[in-house]
Coordinates of C-alpha atoms and ligand atoms in Angstrom, one line a residue:
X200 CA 76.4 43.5 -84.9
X201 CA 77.9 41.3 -82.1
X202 CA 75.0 38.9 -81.0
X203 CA 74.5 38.9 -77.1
X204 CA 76.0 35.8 -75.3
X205 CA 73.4 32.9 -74.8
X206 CA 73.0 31.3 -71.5
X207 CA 71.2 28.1 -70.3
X208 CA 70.5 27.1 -67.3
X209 CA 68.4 24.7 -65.6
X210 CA 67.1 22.9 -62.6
X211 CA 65.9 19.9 -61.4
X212 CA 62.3 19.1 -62.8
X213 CA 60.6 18.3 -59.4
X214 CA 58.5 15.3 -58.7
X215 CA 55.3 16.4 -59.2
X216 CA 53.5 14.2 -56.6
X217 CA 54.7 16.5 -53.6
X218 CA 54.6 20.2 -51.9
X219 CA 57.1 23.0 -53.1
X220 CA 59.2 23.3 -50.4
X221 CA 62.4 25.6 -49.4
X222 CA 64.5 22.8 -50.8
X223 CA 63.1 23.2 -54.2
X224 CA 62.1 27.1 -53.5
X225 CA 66.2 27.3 -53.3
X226 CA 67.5 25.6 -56.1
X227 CA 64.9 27.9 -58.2
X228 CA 66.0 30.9 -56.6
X229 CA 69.4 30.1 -57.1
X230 CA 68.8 29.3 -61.0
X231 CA 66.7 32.9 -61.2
X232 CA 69.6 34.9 -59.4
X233 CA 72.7 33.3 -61.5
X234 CA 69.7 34.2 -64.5
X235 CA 68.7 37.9 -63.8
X236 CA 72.6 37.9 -63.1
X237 CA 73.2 37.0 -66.8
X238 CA 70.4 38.9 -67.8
X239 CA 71.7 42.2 -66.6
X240 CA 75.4 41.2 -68.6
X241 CA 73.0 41.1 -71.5
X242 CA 73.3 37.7 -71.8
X243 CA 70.8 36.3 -73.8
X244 CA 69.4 33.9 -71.5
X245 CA 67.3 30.3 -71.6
X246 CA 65.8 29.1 -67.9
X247 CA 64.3 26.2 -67.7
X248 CA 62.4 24.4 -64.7
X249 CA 59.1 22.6 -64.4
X250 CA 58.0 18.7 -63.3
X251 CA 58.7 15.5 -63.9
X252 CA 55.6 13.7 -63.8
X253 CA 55.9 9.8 -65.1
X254 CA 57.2 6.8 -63.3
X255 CA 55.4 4.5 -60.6
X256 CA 55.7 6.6 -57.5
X257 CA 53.5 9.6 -59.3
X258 CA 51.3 6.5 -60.7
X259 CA 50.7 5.2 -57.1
X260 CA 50.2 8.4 -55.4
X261 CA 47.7 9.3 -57.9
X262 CA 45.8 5.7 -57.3
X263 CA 45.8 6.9 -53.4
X264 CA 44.5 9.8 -54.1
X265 CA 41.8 8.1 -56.2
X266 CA 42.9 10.4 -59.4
X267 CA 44.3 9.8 -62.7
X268 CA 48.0 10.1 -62.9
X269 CA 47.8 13.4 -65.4
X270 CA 45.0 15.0 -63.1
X271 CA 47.6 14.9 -60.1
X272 CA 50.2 16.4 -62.3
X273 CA 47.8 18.7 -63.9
X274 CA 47.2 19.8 -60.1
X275 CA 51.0 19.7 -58.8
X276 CA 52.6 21.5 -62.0
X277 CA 50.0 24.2 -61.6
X278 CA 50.9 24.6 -57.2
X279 CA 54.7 24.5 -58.6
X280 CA 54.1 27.5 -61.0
X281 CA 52.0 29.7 -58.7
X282 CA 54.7 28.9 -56.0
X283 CA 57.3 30.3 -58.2
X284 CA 55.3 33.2 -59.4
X285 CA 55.0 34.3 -56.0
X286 CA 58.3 34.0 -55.9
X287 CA 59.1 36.2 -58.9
X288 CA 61.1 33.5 -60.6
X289 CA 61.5 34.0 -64.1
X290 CA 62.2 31.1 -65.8
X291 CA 61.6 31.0 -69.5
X292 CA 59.9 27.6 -69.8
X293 CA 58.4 25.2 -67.6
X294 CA 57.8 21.8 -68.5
X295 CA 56.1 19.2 -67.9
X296 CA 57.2 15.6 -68.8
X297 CA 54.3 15.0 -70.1
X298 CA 54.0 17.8 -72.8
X299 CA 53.7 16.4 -76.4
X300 CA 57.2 17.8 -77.9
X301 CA 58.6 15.7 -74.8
X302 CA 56.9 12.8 -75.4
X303 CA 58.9 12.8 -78.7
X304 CA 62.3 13.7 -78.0
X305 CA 62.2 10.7 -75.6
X306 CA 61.7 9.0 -78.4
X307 CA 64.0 10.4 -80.8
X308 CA 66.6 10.5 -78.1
X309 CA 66.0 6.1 -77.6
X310 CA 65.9 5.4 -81.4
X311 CA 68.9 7.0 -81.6
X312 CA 70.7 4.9 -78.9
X313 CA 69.6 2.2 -80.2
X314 CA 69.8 2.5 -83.5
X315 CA 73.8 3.3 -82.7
X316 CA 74.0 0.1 -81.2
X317 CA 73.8 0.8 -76.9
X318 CA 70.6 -0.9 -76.4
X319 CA 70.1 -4.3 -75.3
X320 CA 67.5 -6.7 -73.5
X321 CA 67.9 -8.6 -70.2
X322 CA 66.3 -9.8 -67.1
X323 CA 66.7 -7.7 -64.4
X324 CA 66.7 -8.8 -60.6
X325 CA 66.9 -6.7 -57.6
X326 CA 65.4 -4.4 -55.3
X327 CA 63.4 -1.5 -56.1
X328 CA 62.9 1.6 -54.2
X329 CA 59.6 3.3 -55.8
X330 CA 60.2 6.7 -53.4
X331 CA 64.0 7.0 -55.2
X332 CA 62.8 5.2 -58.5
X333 CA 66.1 3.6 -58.5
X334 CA 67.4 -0.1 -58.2
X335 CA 69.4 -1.5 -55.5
X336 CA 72.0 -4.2 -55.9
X337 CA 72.0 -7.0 -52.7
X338 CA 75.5 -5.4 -51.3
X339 CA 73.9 -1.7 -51.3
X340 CA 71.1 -2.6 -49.3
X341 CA 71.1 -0.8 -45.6
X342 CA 70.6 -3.0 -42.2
X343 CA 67.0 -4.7 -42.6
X344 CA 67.4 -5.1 -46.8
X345 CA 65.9 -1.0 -46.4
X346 CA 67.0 1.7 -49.1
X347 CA 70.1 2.6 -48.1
X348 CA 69.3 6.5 -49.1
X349 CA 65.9 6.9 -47.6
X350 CA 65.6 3.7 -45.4
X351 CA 62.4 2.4 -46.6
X352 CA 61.3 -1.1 -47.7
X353 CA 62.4 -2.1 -51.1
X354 CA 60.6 -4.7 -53.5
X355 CA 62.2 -7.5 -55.0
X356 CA 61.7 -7.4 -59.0
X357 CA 62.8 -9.9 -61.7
X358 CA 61.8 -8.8 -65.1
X359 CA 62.3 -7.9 -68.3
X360 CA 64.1 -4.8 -69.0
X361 CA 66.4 -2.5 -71.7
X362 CA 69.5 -1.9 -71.0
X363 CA 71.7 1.0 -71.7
X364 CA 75.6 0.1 -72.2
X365 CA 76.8 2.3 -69.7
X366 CA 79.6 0.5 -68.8
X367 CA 81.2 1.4 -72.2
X368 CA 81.0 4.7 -71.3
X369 CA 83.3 4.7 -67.7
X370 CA 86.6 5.5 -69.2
X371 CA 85.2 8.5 -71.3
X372 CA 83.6 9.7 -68.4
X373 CA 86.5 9.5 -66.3
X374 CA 88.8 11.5 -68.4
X375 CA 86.3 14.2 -69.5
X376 CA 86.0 15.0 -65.5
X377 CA 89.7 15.1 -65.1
X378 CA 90.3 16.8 -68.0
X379 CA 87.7 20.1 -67.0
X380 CA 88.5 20.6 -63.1
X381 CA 84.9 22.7 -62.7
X382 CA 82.8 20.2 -64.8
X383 CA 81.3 19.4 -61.1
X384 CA 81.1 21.9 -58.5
X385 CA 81.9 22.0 -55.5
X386 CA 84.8 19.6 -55.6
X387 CA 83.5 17.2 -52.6
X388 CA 81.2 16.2 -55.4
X389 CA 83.5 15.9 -57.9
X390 CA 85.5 13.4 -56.3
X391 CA 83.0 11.8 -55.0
X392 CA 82.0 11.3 -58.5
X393 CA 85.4 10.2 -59.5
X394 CA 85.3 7.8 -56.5
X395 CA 82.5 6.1 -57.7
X396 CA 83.9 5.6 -60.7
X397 CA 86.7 3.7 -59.4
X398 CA 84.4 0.7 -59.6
X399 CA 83.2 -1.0 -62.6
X400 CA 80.5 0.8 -64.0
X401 CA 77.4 -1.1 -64.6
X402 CA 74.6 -0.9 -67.4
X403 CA 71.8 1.5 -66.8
X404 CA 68.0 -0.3 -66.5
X405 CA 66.3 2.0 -69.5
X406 CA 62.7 0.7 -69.0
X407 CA 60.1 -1.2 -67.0
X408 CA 57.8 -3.4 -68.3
X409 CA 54.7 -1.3 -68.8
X410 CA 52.2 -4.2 -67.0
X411 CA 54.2 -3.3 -63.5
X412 CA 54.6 0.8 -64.6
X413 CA 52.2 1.7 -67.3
X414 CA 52.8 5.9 -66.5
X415 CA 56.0 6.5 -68.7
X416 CA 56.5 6.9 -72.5
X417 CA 56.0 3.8 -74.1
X418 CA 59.6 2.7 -75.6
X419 CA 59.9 3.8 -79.5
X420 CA 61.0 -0.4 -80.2
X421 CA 58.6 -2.2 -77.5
X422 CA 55.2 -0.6 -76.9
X423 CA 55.2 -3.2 -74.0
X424 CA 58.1 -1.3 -72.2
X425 CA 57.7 2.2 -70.6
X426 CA 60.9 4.5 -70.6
X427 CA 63.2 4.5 -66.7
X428 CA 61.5 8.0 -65.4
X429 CA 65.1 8.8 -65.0
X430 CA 65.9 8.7 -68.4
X431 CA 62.5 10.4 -69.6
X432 CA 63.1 13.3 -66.7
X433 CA 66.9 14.1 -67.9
X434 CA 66.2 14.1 -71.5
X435 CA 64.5 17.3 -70.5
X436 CA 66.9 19.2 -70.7
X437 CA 67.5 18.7 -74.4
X438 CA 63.7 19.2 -75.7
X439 CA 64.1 22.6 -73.9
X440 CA 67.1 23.1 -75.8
X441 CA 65.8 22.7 -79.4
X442 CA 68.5 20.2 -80.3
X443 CA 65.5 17.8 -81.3
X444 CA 63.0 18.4 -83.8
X445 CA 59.9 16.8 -82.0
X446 CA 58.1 16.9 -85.6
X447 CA 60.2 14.8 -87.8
X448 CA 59.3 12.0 -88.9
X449 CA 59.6 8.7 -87.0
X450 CA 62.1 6.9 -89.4
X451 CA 64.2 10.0 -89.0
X452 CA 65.6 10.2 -85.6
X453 CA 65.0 13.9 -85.8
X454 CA 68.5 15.1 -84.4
X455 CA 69.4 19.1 -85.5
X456 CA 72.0 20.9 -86.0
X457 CA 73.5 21.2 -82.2
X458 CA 74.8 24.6 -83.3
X459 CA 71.4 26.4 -84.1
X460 CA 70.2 24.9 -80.8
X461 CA 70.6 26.0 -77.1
X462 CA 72.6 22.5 -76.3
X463 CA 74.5 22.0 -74.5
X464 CA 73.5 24.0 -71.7
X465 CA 75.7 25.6 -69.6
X466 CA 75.0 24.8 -66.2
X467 CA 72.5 22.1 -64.9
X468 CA 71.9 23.4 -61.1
X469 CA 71.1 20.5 -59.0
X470 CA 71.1 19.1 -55.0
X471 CA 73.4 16.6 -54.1
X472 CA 71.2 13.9 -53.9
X473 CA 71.0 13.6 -57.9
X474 CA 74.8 13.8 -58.4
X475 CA 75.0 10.6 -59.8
X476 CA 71.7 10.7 -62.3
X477 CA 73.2 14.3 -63.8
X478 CA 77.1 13.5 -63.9
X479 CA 77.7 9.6 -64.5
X480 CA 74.0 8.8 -66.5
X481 CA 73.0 11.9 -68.0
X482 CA 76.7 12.2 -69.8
X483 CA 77.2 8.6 -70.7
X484 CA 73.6 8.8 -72.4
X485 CA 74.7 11.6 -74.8
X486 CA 77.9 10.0 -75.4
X487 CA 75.6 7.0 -76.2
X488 CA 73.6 9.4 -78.8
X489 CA 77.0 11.3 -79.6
X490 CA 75.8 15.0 -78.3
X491 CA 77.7 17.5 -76.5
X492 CA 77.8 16.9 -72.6
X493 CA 76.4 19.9 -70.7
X494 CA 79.1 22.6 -69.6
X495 CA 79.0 22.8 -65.6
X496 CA 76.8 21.0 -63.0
X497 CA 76.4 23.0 -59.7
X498 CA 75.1 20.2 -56.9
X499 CA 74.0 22.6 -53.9
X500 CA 73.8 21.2 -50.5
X501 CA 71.1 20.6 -48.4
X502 CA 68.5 22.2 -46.0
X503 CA 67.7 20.7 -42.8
X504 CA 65.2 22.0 -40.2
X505 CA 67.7 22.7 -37.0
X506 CA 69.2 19.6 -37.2
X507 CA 66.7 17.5 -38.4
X508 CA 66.0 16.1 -42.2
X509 CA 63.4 17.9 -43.8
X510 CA 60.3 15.5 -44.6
X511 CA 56.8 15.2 -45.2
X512 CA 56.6 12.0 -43.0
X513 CA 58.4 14.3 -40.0
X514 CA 55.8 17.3 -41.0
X515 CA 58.6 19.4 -40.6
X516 CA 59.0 20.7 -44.0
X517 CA 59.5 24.5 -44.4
X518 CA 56.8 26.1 -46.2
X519 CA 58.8 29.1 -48.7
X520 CA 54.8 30.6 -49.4
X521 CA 54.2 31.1 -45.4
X522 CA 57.7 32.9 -45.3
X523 CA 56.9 35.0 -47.5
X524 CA 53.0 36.0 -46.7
X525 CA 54.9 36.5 -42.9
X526 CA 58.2 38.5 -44.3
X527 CA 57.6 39.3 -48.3
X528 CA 59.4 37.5 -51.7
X529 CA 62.6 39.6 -51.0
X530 CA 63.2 38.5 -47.6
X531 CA 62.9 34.8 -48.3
X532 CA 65.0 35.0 -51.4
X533 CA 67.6 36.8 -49.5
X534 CA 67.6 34.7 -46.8
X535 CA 68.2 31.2 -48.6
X536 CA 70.4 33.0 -51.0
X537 CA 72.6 34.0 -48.7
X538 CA 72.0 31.8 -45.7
X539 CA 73.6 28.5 -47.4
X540 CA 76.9 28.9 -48.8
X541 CA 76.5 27.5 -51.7
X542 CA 77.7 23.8 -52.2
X543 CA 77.3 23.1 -48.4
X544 CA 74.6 22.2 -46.2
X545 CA 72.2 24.9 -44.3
X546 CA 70.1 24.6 -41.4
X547 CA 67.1 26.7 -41.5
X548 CA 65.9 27.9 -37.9
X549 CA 63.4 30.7 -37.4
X550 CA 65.9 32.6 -35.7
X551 CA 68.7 33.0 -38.1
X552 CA 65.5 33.7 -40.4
X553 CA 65.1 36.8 -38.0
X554 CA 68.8 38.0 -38.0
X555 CA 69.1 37.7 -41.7
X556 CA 65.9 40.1 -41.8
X557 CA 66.9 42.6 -39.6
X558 CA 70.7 42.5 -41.7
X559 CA 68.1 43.5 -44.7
X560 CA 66.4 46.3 -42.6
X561 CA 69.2 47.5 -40.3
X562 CA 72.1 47.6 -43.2
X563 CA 70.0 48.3 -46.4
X564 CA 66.9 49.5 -46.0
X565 CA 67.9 52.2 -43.4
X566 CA 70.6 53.0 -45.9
X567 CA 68.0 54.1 -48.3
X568 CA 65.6 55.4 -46.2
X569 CA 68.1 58.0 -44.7
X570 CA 70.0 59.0 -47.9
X571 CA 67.0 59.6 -50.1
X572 CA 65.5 61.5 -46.7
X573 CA 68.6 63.9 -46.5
X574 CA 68.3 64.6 -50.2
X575 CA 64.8 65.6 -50.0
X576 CA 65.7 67.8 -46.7
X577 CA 68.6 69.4 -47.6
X578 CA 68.2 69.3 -51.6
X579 CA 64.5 69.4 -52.3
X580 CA 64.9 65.8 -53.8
X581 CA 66.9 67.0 -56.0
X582 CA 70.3 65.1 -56.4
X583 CA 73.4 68.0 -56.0
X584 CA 75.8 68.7 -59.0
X585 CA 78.8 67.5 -56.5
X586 CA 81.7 65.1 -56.9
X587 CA 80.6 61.7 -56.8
X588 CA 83.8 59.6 -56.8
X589 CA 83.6 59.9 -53.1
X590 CA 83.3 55.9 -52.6
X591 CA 84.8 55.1 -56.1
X592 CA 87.5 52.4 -54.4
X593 CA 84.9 50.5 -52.5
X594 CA 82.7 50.6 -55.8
X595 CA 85.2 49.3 -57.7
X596 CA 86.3 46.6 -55.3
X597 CA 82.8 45.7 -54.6
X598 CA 81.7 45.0 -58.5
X599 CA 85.6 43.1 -58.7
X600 CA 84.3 40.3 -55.9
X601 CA 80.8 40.6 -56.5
X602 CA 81.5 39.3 -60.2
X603 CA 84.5 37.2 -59.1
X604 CA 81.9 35.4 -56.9
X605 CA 79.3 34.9 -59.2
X606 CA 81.4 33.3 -62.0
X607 CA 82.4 30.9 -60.0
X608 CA 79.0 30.1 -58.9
X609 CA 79.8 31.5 -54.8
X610 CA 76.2 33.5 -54.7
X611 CA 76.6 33.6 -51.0
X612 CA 79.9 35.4 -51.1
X613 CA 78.5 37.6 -53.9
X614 CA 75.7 39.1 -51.8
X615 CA 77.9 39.0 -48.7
X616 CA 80.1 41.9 -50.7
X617 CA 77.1 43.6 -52.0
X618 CA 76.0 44.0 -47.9
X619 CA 79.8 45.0 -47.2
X620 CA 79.6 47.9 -49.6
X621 CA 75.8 48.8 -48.0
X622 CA 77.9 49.0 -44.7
X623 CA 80.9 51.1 -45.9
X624 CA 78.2 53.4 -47.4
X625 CA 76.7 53.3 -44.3
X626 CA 80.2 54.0 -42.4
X627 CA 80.5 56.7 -45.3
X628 CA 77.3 58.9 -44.0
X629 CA 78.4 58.9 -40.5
X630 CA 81.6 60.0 -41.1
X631 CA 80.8 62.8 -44.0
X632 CA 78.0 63.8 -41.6
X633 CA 75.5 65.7 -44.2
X634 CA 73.7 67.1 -41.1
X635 CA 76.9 68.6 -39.9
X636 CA 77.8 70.0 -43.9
X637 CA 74.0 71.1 -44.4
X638 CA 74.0 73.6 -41.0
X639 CA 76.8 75.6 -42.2
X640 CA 76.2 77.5 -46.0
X641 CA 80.0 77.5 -46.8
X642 CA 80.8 73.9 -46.7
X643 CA 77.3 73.6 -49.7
X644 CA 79.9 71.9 -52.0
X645 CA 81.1 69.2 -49.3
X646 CA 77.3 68.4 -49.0
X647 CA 76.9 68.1 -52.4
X648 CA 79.2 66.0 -53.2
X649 CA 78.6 63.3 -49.7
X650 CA 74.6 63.0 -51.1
X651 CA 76.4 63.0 -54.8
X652 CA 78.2 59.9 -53.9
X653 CA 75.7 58.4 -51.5
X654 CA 73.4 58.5 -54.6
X655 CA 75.5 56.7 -57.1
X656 CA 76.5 54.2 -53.9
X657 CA 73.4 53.6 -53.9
X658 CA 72.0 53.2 -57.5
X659 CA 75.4 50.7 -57.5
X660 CA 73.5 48.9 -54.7
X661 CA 70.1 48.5 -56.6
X662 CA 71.7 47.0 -59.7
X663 CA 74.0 44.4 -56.7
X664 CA 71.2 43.1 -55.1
X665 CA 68.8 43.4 -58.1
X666 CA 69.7 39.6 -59.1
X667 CA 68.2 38.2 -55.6
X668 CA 65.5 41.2 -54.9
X669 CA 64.1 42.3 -58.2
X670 CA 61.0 43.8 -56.3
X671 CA 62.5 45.7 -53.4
X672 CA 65.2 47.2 -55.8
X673 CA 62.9 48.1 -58.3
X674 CA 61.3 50.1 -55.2
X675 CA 65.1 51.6 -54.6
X676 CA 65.9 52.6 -58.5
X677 CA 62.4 54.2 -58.3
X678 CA 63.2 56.3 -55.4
X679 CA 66.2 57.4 -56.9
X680 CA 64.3 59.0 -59.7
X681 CA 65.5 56.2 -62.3
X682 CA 62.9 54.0 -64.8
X683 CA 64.6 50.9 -63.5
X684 CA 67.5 49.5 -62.2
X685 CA 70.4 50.6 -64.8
X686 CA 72.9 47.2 -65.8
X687 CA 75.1 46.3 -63.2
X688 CA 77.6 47.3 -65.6
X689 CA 76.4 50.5 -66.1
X690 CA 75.2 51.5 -62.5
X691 CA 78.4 53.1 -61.6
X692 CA 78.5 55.1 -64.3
X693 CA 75.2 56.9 -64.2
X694 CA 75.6 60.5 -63.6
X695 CA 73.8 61.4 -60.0
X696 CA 73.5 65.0 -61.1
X697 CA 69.2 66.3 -61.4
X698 CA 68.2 62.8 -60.5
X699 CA 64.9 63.6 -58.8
X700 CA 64.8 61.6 -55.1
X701 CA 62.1 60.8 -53.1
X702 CA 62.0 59.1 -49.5
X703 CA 62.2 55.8 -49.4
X704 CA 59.7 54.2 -47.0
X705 CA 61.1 51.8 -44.9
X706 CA 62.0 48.4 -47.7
X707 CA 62.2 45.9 -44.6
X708 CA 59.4 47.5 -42.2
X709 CA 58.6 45.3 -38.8
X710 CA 57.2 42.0 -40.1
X711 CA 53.6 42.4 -38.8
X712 CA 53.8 45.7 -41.5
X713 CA 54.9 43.5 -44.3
X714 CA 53.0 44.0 -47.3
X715 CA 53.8 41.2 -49.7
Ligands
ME8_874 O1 64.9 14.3 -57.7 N1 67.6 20.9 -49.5 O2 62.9 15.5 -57.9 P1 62.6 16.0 -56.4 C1 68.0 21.4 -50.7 N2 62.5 14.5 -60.3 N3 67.5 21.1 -51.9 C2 66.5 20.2 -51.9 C3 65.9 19.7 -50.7 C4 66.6 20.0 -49.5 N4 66.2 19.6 -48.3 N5 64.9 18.9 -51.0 C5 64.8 19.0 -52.4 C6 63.9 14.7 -58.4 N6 65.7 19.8 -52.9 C7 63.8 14.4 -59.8 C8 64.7 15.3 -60.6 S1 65.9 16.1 -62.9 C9 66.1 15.6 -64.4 C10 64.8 15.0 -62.1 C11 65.8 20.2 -54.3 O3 61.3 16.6 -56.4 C12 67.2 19.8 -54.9 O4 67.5 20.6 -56.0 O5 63.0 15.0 -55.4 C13 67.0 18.4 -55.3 O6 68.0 17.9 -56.2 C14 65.7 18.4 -55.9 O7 64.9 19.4 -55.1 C15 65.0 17.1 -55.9 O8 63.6 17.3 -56.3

């Protein structure tokens, strides 16, 4: 037997000393569509998110809150999980940075690097910026000596720190992106990538001495060293993967067989603003440890709020858990899904909120309300033994773009032809015109056939839009008399014929009638 195709695919592992917001509810969304998409392939699927929970910015915002550092992530991971419940994201493991098996991949991972020969120790001067956890060189520094990404005051360090020969790495790095055109995707971020490394490459700042950060995993050769948070947070992705046995023994650097593992993974989904951390360090680090790099990197763009930056210190940020109370898990998934192209930027407004809604109720859920209403009226709910190929061209075009889309990671234009075939089908009942068919006896077969077809348009639908709205197409299949939305692949094929219909209430009602 033919073992299913595996899949893995992750996202960022968010900061764990801030609010889920629509940022963060749309990476996760976009990772759970591209997942249930797999999924219904039969792909055999691994989706990973959770929090990232070391490093100085969690350890201070812990100290303002007068908590330990692991009871503010113990209280953040758990509001990041019940966020994504709600949101009817799948994902097969969350974890937390600070989870045992973790703790000992790090360092696996760093005795291996070093051990190879990539470590070495130095003094480090420059700036730090604590809300980026990243260094600044003197010439990067914006007007003022701020951050030049998010403009706030930097500290000047000089200390002791390990060093990760990165720069031995730039030439390898360079031709593996020009050698696979969709490492990175889109290609602005590809070549800004490959800009970047048009200049020397420096070495990568592995760890802080642990009397300045003392939250991080002490370094395997210097207990007086904590591991970069960066470093700690990207490694993620490989205890997920299984690639490392946490359990081996220390002298043994615990590396598996790749092969019975789940690296490398296929696609790390990530924003823009951690190009650099996933495609120049993450890939130089497992050259450094001489593991496969990771097949595709999606870097989305970014939400603002109108035109402004989303941010706590603005107390503008869009709350995804008051969208939905207000407009129900569906809605909200659609609407980011489908709002931002994906790669580019998106500016959220209520109204475009509104129109994307009433696209949902207007398009789809009248669809369904009015083809499962004739059948019952004119068929007792039962579905008519007519021809269904009635709509078999638009099907077939439909599934071609819809997959065509999704493969190359273009969600947006995916769903955009799933909503084109809900308004061809639409065009389809006004122009077969079942209430014209059902009031004269001898055109019965005509009739039969139009709700024939508009069935099996419609059980196509539920299995198109099933990736982004698992609940409200569960809620179609079921009025269609199915157990569950069939495979994507399978949906055009099921046979209409007996299926036993019943109306569909309304799927996108007013919003003051949303039940969540
Ligand atoms: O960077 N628009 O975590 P983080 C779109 N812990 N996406 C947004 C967004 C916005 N306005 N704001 C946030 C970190 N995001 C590290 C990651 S991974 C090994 C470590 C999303 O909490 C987007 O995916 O700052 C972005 O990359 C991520 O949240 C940053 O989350």
């Amino acid at each position: 037997m033919s073992q299913a195709p595996r899949t893995y695919i992750t996202t960022p592992i968010y900061y764990a000393n801030g609010e889920p917001h629509i940022g963060h509810a749309y990476t996760t969304l976009l990772a759970d569509t591209l997942a249930r998409y797999q999924r219904q392939a039969g792909a055999d699927v691994l989706f990973l998110t959770g929090t990232d929970e070391h490093g100085q910015k969690i350890q201070e915002a812990a100290e303002k809150r007068g908590l330990s550092p692991i009871e503010l992530c113990d209280e953040m991971a758990a509001r990041f999980r019940n966020a994504w419940k709600r949101l009817d994201i799948g994902h097969d493991r969350f974890m937390r940075t600070t989870e045992a098996d973790h703790l000992a991949v790090v360092g696996a991972f760093l005795t291996r690097l070093d051990a190879r020969g990539h470590v070495y120790a130095d003094t480090y001067r420059g700036w730090y910026c604590v809300h980026e956890e990243r260094f600044w060189t003197e010439k990067d520094l914006a007007v003022g000596g701020l951050c030049p990404t998010c403009d706030r005051p930097l500290r000047e360090i000089e200390e002791k720190n390990y060093f990760f020969r990165m720069s031995h790495f730039q030439g390898d790095l360079v031709r593996h992106i020009e050698e696979h055109p969709d490492w990175i995707v889109p290609e602005t971020r590809r070549n800004e990538v490959l800009g970047f490394l048009q200049k020397p490459l420096s070495d990568l700042s592995i760890s802080r001495p642990r009397a300045r950060v003392s939250w991080g995993i002490p370094l395997p050769f210097d207990s007086n060293q904590t591991t970069y948070v960066w470093v700690d947070a990207l490694i993620n992705y490989l205890t997920a993967s299984g690639a490392i046995d946490p359990n081996a023994a220390a002298d043994d650097q615990g590396f598996d067989d790749v092969a019975g593992s789940r690296w490398p993974a296929d696609l790390h989904i990530i924003g823009k603003d951690i190009v650099t951390t996933h495609a120049v360090y993450w890939p130089t680090l497992l050259m450094g440890v001489g593991l496969p790099l990771p097949k595709r990197i999606l870097a989305h763009g970014w939400w603002t709020v109108g035109r402004d930056k989303m941010s706590k210190s603005l107390g503008n940020t869009v709350d995804p858990l008051e969208l939905r109370e207000e407009f129900g898990t569906d809605a909200l998934r659609w609407y980011l899904l489908r709002e931002m192209p994906t790669g580019s930027d998106a500016s959220y407004t209520p109204e475009r909120f509104l129109a994307r809604y009433d696209e949902l109720a207007n398009v789809l859920g009248n669809l369904a309300s009015r083809v499962t209403s004739m059948i019952v009226r004119y068929r007792e709910g039962q579905v008519p033994d007519g021809d269904p190929g009635g709509l078999d061209g638009a099907i077939v075009g439909t599934l071609e773009r819809f997959h065509a889309a999704m493969t190359a990671l273009r969600v947006h234009e995916g769903l955009d032809s799933a909503m084109d075939l809900a308004r061809t089908v639409n065009g389809y009942v006004e122009t077969s015109e079942p209430w014209a068919l059902a009031k004269t006896p001898s055109r019965g077969g005509e009739l039969d056939a139009a709700l024939a077809t508009l069935t099996r348009a419609l059980v196509v639908i539920s299995a198109l839009f099933f990736p982004v709205m698992p609940g409200k197409m569960t809620e179609l299949a079921a009025g269609l008399g199915l157990n569950e939305v069939p495979p994507l692949q399978a949906a055009a094929r099921i046979v209409p014929a007996g299926l036993r219909v019943r109306k569909v209430p309304p799927l996108f009602p007013k919003p003051e009638a949303v039940d969540t």
